[in-house]
Every structure is written in C-alpha cells, then in structure tokens.
CSV table of C-alpha atoms in Angstrom, one decimal:
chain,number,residue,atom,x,y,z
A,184,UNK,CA,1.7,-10.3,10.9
A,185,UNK,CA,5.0,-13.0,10.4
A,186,UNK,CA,7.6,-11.1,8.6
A,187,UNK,CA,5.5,-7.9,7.8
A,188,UNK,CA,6.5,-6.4,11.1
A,189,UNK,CA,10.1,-7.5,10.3
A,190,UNK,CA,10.5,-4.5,7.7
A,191,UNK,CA,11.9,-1.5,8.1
A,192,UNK,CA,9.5,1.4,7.1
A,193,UNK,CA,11.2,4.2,5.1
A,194,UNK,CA,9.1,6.9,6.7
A,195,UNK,CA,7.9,6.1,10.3
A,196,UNK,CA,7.5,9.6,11.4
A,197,UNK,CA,4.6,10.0,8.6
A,198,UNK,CA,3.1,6.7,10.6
A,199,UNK,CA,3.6,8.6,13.5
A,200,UNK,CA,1.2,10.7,12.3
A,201,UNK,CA,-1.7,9.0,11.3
A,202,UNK,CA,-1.2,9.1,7.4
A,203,UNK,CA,-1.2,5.4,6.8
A,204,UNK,CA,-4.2,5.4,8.7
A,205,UNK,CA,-5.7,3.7,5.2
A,206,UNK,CA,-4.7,0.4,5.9
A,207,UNK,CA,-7.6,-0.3,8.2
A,208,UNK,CA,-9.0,-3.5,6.2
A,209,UNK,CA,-12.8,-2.1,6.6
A,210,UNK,CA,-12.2,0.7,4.8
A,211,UNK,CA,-10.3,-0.6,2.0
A,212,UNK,CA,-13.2,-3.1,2.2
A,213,UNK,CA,-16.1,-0.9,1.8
A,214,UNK,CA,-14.1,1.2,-1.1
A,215,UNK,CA,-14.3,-2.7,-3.3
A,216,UNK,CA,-17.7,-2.7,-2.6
A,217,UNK,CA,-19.1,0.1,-4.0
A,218,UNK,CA,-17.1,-0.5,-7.5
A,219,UNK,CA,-17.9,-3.9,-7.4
A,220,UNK,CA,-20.7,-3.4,-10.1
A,221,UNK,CA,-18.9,-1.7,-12.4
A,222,UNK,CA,-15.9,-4.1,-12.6
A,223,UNK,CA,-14.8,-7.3,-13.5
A,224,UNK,CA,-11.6,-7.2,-11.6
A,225,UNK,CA,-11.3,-9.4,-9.1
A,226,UNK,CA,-11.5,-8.1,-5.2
A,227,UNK,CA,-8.3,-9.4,-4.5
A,228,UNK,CA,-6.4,-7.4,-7.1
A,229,UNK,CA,-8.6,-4.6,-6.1
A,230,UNK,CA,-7.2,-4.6,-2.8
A,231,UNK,CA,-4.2,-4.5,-3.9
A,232,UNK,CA,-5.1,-1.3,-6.3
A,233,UNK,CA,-6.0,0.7,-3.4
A,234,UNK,CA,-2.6,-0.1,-1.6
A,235,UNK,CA,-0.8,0.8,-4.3
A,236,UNK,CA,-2.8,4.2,-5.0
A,237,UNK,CA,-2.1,4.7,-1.0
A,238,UNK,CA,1.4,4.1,-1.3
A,239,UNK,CA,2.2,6.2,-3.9
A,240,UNK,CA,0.5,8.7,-2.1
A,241,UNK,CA,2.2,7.9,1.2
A,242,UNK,CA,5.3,8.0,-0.5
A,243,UNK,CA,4.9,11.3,-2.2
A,244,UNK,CA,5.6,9.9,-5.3
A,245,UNK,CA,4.4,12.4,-8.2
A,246,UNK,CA,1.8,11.7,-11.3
A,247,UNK,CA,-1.3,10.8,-12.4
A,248,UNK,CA,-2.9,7.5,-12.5
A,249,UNK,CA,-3.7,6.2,-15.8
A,250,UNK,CA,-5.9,2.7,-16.9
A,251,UNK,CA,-6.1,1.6,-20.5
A,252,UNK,CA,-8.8,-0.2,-21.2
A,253,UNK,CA,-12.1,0.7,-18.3
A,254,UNK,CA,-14.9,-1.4,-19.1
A,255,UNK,CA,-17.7,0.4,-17.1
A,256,UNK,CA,-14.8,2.0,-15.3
A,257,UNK,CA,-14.7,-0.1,-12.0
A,258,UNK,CA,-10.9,-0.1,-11.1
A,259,UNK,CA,-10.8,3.6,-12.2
A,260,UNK,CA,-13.3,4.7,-10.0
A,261,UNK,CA,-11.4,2.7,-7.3
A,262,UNK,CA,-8.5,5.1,-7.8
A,263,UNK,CA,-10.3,8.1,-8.3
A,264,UNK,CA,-12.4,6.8,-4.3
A,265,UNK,CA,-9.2,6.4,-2.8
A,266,UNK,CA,-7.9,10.4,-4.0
A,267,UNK,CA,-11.1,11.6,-2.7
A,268,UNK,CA,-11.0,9.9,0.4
A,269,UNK,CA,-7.4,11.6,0.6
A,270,UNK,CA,-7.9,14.9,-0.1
A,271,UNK,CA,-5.9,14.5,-3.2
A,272,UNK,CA,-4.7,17.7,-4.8
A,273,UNK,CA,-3.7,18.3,-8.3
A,274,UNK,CA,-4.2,14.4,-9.1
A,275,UNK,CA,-6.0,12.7,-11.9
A,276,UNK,CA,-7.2,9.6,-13.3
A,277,UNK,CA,-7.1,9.1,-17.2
A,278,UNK,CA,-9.8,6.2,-18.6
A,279,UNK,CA,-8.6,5.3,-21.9
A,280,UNK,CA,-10.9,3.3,-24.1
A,281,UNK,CA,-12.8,2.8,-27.1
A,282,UNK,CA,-16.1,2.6,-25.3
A,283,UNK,CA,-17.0,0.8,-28.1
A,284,UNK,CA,-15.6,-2.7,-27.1
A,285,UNK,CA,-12.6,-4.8,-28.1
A,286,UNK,CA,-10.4,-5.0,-31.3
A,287,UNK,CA,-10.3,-8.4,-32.4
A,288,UNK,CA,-7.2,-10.5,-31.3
A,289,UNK,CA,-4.5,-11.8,-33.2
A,290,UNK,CA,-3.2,-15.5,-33.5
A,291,UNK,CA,-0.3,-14.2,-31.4
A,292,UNK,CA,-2.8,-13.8,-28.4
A,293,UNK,CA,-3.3,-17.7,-28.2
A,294,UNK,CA,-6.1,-20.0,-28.1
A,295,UNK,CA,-8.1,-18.8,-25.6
A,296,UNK,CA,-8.2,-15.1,-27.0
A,297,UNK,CA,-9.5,-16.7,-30.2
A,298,UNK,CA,-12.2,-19.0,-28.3
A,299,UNK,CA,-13.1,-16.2,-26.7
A,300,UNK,CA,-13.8,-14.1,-29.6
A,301,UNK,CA,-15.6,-16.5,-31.4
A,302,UNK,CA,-17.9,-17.6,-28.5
A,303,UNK,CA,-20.4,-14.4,-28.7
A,304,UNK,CA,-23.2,-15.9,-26.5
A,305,UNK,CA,-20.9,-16.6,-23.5
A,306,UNK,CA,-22.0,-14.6,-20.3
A,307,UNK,CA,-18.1,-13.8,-20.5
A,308,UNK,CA,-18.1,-12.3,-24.0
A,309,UNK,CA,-20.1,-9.3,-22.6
A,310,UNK,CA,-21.4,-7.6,-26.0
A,311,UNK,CA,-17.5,-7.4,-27.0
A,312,UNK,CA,-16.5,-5.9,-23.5
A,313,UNK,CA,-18.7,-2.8,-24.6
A,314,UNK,CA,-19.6,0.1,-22.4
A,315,UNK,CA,-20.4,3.8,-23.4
A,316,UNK,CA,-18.6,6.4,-22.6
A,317,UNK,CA,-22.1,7.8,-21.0
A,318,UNK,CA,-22.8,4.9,-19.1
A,319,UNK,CA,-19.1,5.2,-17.7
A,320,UNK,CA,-19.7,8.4,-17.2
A,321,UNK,CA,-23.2,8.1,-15.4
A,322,UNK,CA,-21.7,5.5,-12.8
A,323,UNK,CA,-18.9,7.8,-12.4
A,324,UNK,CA,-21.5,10.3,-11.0
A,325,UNK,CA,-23.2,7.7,-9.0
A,326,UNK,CA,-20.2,7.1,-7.2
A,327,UNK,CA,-19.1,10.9,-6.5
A,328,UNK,CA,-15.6,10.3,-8.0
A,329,UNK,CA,-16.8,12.4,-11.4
A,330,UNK,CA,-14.0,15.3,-10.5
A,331,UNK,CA,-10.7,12.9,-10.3
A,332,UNK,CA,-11.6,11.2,-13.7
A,333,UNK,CA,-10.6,12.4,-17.4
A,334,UNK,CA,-12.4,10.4,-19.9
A,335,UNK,CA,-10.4,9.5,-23.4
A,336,UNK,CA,-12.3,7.7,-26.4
A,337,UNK,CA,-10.7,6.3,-29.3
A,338,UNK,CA,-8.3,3.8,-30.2
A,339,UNK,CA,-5.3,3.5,-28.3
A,340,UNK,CA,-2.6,4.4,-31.5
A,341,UNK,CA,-4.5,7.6,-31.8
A,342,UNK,CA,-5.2,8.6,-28.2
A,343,UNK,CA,-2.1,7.7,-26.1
A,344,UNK,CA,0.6,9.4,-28.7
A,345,UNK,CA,-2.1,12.5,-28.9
A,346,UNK,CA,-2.4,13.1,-24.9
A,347,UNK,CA,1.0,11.7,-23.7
A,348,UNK,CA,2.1,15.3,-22.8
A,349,UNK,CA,-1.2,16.3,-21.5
A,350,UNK,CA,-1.2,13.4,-18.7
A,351,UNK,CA,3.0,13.9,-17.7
A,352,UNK,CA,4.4,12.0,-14.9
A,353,UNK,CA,2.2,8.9,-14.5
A,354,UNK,CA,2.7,7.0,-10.6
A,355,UNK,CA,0.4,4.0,-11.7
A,356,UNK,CA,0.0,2.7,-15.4
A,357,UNK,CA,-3.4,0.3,-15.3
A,358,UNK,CA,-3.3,-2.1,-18.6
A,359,UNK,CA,-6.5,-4.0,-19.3
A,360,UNK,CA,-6.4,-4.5,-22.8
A,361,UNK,CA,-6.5,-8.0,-23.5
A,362,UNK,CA,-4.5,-8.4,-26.5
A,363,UNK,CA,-0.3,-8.3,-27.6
A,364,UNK,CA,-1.1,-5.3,-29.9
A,365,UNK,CA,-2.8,-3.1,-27.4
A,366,UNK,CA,-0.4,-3.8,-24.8
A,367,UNK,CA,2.7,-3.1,-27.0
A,368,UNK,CA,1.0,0.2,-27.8
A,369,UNK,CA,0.1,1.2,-24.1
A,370,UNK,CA,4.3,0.5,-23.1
A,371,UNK,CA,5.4,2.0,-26.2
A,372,UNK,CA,3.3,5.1,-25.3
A,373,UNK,CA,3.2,5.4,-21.7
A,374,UNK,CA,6.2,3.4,-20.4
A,375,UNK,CA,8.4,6.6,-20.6
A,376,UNK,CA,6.2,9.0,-18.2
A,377,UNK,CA,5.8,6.3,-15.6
A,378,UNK,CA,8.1,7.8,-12.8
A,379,UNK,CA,10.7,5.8,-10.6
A,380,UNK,CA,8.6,4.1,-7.9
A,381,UNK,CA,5.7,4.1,-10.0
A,382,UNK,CA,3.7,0.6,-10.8
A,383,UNK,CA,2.8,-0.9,-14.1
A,384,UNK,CA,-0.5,-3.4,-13.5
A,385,UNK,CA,-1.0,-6.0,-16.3
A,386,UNK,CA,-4.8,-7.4,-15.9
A,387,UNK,CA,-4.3,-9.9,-18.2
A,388,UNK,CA,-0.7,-11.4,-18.2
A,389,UNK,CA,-1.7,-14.6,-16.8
A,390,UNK,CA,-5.3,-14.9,-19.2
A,391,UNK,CA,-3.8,-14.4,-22.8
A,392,UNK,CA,-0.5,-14.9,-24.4
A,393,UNK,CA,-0.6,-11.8,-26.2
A,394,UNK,CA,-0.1,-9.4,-23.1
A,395,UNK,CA,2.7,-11.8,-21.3
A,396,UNK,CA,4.7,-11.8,-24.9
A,397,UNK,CA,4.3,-8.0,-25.6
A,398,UNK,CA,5.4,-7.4,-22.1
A,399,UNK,CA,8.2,-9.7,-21.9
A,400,UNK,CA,9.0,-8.4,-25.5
A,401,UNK,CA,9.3,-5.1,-24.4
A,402,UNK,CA,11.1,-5.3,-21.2
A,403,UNK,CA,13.7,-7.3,-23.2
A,404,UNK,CA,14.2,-4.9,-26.1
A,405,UNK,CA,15.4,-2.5,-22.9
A,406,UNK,CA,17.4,-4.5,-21.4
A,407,UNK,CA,15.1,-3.5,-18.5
A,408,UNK,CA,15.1,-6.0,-15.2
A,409,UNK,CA,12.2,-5.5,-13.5
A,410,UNK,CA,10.4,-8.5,-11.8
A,411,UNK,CA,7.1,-9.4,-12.3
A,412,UNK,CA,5.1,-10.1,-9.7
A,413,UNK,CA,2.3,-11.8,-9.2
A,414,UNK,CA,-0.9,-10.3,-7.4
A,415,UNK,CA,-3.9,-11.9,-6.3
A,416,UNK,CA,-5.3,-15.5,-7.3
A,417,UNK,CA,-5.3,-16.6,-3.9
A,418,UNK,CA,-8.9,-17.6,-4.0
A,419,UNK,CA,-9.7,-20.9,-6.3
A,420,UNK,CA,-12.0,-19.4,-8.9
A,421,UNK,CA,-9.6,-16.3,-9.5
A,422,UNK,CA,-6.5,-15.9,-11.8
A,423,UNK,CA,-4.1,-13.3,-10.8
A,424,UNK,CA,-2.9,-10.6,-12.4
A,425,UNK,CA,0.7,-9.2,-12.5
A,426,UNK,CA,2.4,-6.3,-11.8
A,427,UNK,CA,6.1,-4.1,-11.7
A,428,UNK,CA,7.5,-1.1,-10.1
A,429,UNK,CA,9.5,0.9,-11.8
A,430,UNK,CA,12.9,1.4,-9.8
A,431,UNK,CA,15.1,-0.8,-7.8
A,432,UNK,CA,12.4,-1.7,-5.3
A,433,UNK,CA,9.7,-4.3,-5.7
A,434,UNK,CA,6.1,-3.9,-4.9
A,435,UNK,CA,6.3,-7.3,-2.7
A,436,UNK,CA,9.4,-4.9,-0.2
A,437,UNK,CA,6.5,-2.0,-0.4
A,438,UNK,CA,4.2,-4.3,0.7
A,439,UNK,CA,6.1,-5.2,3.6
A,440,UNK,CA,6.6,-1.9,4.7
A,441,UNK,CA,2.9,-1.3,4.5
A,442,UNK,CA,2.3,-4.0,7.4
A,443,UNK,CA,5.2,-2.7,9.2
A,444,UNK,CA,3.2,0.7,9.1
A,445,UNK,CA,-0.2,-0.5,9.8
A,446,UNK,CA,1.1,-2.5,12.9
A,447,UNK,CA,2.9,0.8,14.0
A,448,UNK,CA,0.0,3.1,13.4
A,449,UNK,CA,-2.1,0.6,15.4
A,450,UNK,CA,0.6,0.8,18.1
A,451,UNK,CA,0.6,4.7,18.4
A,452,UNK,CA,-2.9,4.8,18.5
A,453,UNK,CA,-3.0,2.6,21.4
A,454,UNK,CA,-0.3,4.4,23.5
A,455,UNK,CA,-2.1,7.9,22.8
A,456,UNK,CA,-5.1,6.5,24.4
A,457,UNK,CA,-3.1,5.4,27.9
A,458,UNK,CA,-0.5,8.1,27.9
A,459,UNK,CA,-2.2,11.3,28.5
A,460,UNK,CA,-0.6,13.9,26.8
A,461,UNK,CA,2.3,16.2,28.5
A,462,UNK,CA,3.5,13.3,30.1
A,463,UNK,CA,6.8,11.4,29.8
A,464,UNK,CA,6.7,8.1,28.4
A,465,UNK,CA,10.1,5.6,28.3
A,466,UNK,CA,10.0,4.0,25.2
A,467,UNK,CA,12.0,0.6,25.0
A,468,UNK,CA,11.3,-0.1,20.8
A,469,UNK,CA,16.0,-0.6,19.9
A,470,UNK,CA,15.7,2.6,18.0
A,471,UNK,CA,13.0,1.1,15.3
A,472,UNK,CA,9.7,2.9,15.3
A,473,UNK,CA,12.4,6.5,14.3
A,474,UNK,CA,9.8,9.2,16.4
A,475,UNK,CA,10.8,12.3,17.5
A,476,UNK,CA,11.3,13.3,21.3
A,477,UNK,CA,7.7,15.1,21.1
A,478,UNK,CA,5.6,12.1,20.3
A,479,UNK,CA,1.2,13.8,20.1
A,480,UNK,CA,2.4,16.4,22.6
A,481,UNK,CA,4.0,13.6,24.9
A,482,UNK,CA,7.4,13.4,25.8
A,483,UNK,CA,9.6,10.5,24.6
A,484,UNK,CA,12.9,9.1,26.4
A,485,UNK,CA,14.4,6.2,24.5
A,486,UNK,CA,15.5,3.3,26.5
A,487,UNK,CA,18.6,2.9,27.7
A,488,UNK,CA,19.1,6.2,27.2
A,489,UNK,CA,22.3,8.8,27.0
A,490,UNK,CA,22.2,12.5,26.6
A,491,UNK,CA,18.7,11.8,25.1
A,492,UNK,CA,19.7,9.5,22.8
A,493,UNK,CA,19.2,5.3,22.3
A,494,UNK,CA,22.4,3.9,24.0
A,495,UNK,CA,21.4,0.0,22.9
A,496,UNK,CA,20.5,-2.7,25.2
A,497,UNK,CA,21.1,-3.1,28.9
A,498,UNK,CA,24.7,-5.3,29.8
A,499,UNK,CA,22.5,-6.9,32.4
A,500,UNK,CA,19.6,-7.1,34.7
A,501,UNK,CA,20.9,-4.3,36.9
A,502,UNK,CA,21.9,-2.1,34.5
A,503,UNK,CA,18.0,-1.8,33.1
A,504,UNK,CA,16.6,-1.4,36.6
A,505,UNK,CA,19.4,0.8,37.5
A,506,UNK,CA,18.3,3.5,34.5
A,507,UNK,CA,14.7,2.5,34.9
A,508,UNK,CA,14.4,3.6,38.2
A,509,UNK,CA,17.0,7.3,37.1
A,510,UNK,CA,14.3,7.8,34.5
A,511,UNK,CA,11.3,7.0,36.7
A,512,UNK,CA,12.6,9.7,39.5
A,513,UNK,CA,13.2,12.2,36.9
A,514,UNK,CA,9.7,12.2,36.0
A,515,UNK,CA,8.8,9.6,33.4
A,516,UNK,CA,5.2,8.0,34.4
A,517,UNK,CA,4.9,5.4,31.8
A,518,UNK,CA,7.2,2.3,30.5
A,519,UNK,CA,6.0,1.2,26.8
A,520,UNK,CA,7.7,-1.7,25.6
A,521,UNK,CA,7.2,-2.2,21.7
A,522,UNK,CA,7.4,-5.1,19.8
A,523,UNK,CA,10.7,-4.9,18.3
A,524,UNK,CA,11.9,-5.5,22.1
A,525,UNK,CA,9.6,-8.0,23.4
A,526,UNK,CA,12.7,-10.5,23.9
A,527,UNK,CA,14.0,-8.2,26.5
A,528,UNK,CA,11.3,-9.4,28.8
A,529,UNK,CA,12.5,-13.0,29.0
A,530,UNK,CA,16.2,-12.4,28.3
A,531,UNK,CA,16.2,-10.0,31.5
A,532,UNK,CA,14.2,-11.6,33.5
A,533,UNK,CA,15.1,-9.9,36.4
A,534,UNK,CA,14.4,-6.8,34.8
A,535,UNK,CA,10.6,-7.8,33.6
A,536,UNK,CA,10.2,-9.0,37.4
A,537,UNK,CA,11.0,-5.7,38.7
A,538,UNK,CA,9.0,-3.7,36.2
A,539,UNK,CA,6.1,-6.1,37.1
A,540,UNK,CA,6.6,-5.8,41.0
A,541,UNK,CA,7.1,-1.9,40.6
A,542,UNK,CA,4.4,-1.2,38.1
A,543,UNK,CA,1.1,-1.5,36.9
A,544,UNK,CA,0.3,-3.2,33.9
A,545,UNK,CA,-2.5,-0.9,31.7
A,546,UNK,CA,-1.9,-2.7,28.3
A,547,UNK,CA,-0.4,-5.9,26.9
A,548,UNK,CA,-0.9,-7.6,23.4
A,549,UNK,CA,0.9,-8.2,20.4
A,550,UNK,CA,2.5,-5.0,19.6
A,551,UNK,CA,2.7,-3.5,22.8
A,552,UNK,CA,3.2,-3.6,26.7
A,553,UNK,CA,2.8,-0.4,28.7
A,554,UNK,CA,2.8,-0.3,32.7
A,555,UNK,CA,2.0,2.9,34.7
A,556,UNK,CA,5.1,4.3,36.6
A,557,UNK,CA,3.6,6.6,38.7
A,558,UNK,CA,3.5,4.1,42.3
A,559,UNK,CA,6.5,5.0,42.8
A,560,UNK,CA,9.1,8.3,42.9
C-alpha cells in the first residue's frame, strides 16, 4: 500500500462500520464492465469515477452528479450503478447532450480537433459522436440504472442556464465536450452550484487545446487556485484525463485516505472474524484507527492504557508486559497489534518475546497481528 496507509482518514469510525466497504477492487471492477459498451472512457478514469462517486458519498458531501456531453451514456450510467448499489436517496444524475452529435470546433481547439473533424471515415469520428437520446435511454434500461438518470437534450447555452436551478448543489461536474466553447459554457453555467469538496472531471484537457485553454481561462479570470490533477493514462495506449476538487483539499489527499480506509476496513473485518463478540480485545494501533470502546459488540482497551484512555508507548520492555499482563487478568482475551504499531515488535523486543511465549498467535500479515490471551489468568 506504500504511503496510502500513511494517511490519516477523516472519518475512521464510518470505516469502522463497513461503509467504505466499496473499495473492494472486484466490485468496482465488475461495475466498468457492464458500462464498458456504452463508453469510450477509458477503464482507468472509470475507476477513478466510481471512487470519486463513493467518496462523495462517504463523505456526505451534498448534490447531484452532473455530465455534459454522454455519448451513449457510459460514464453516466457508471454513476447512476454506483447510487444504486448504495442505496442512494434523493440523488440524481443529469446527462446533458445534444444527442445529435458534436458542434464543430473552432481553430482555438488546435489541430487535432480540426483533423478530427475533417476525417469523417475514421473509426474514431463515430457519425459525429452521435447517439439518440432513445438509444441512451434504451441502454439505460438495459442496465437498471433508468431511475437515477434525468435526461437533457439540446444545446448546452440553452439547457444549462434553463435547468441550473432545477439540478442545485452539484458534488461531481463530468465535462466531455470536446471543444473551448462548450467547456467555457459548462464552467460559466455550472461552476457556481458545484459544492466545496465537490470534483470537476475534464475528459478532454489533455486531447484538445480548446478544453485546457477554456479551463485555464476560467480559473484565471477567478483568481481561483485549484490544481489540476492528472488521472489515469497509466496504460501505453491511453491519455489521461484531468480533474479538480473544489475546496482546499485535493483529490490525490482523498485518494490517500481511501487506501487508508480500504486497508482499515480489511483490518476490522479480519479481527471480527477471530474475536468473538462480547469479548475484550487490547488494541495496540498509537491512537490511529479513532474506534470507540464498543468495537461490533466487542470491547476495546487501548494499549498502554489509563483510565480507559491511550497513554502512548511503553518507557520500556517492562513496562508493556507489566500492563499487558494487568489487562490480561482483568479479563482481556485477545492482543491485536495494528499496523500503525508494527515497530513496537522489534523495538521491544522483550516485550514481542513475551507476548509470543505467553500467547498464541491466531493471525499475522500485513495489517495485522492478533494472539489469543486466554492460556493464561
């Protein structure tokens, strides 16, 4: 995991919980495969859609998700997969397009905009990016996501000022529009309703010169600082694509987080399944993983502990075995050393030859160590 279990998470008792669950790669996995033929988008940045849904979700970070410009509606349906699989309430995704294919670019969009336009029989030119709105709407059925989606047809100056209001607070603005005029009009429109922690996804900021001028166009007319990110274009026949949150945080620090999360909730799934519950487990983590006492219906003593509360580290060998073996006799079955600690097993060596003498080892791997108290007291 390198320096994704480094982080610190902002919420661990939610992972503590089970609610970034999500993060389980099959899953996010089989979600990109059943869009796949309805998009052009890359799996990469599709991956990375579904994070960011989840963590705005995780996060309880309010709006609706919005995409302008759908194609056949792939990366929308991606959104609207991950709400379902949710339970998402009160949450919509808004597909704004034509459905009648592209406008035609500018000289301001570069060179390969205007190749691009002019090549009509390249596989790539797609009958002008054209897709119906019934077609979208067909695969949308297909796909069971029909509920979470609210179609718009039209051309972007005429829809986006005439629904702003009805969309409000938007948590993830999806731009694939191509060209500098359509992307000026989508930030002009929408840039305002995206909320503080929300994400603003450029598919195209790295393909045509229009959509990185109109965005760094814009963000300089508002003095505005963000940092754009790039996403994806790891493997060698993909670009990537480009992306900023809204706020003082950066999607590559969320990102962080989430691996700090997914290694915890893999942690706590693994002590629930060797630590029945109603017993007492000593937990030896510094303070980091932030649970409460009651951990599943198991009890929780930090380690060292005073008057129930994290004291720090041990001064020395003695003092660790000294309060492991207090805890031990006053009822605690289990020892679960997390991650975050690990060092404390060759820096007190004494300590991790007791606990090894005195106990029995039930689990150890990369995020955790637990050893069964109970031969003793």
């Amino acid at each position: 995991m390198g320096d994704q279990v480094s982080a610190s998470p902002r919420n661990t008792q939610a992972v503590a919980e089970g609610s970034w669950a999500w993060m389980q790669t099959p899953d996010v996995m089989d979600a990109v495969a059943r869009v796949r033929p309805f998009t052009m988008v890359p799996s990469e940045w599709l991956v990375e859609l579904s994070w960011q849904v989840r963590a705005v979700l995780a996060e309880n970070i309010p709006g609706d998700f919005v995409e302008c410009g759908v194609w056949r509606g792939g990366a929308s349906f991606l959104m609207a997969d991950v709400l379902r699989q949710d339970k998402a309430q009160n949450r919509s995704v808004w597909l704004f397009d034509s459905f009648e294919g592209m406008p035609p670019p500018d000289v301001i969009d570069g060179p390969a905009a205007m190749r691009w336009a002019r090549d009509t029989d390249s596989p790539a030119y797609l009958d002008n990016i054209r897709a119906s709105l019934e077609e979208v709407r067909a695969g949308a059925e297909t796909l069971g996501v029909a509920p979470y989606l609210r179609f718009v047809k039209g051309w972007f100056e005429e829809t986006l000022p005439a629904h702003r209001d009805r969309i409000g607070p938007i948590t993830i603005l999806r731009i694939d529009c191509d060209w500098y005029a359509s992307v000026r009009c989508c930030l002009e429109n929408l840039y305002d309703s995206v909320v503080d922690g929300g994400f603003i996804i450029f598919d195209d900021y790295y393909t045509n010169d229009g959509c990185a001028i109109a965005v760094h166009e814009f963000l300089g007319a508002r003095s505005l600082p963000y940092r754009i990110e790039t996403v994806g274009g790891h493997a060698l026949d993909t670009e990537p694509c480009a992306v900023f949150r809204k706020g003082p945080d950066t999607w590559r620090a969320a990102r962080r987080n989430l691996g700090w999360f997914q290694w915890l909730w893999q942690a706590c799934e693994e002590l629930k399944t060797f630590v029945p519950p109603g017993d007492t487990f000593i937990l030896v983590d510094e303070d980091s993983w932030g649970t409460n006492d009651v951990f599943h219906g198991r009890r929780r003593i930090p380690f060292l502990e005073r008057a129930g509360r994290y004291w720090g580290a041990p001064a020395d060998d003695a003092t660790a075995i000294r309060e492991l073996e207090r805890v031990r006799c006053s009822g605690a079955t289990f020892l679960v050393v997390a991650w975050p600690a690990f060092w404390w097993f060759s820096y007190y060596a004494g300590f991790q030859r007791h606990v090894r003498s005195s106990s029995r080892s039930l689990l150890e791997n990369e995020r955790l160590m637990i050893f069964d108290l109970r031969a003793r007291c």
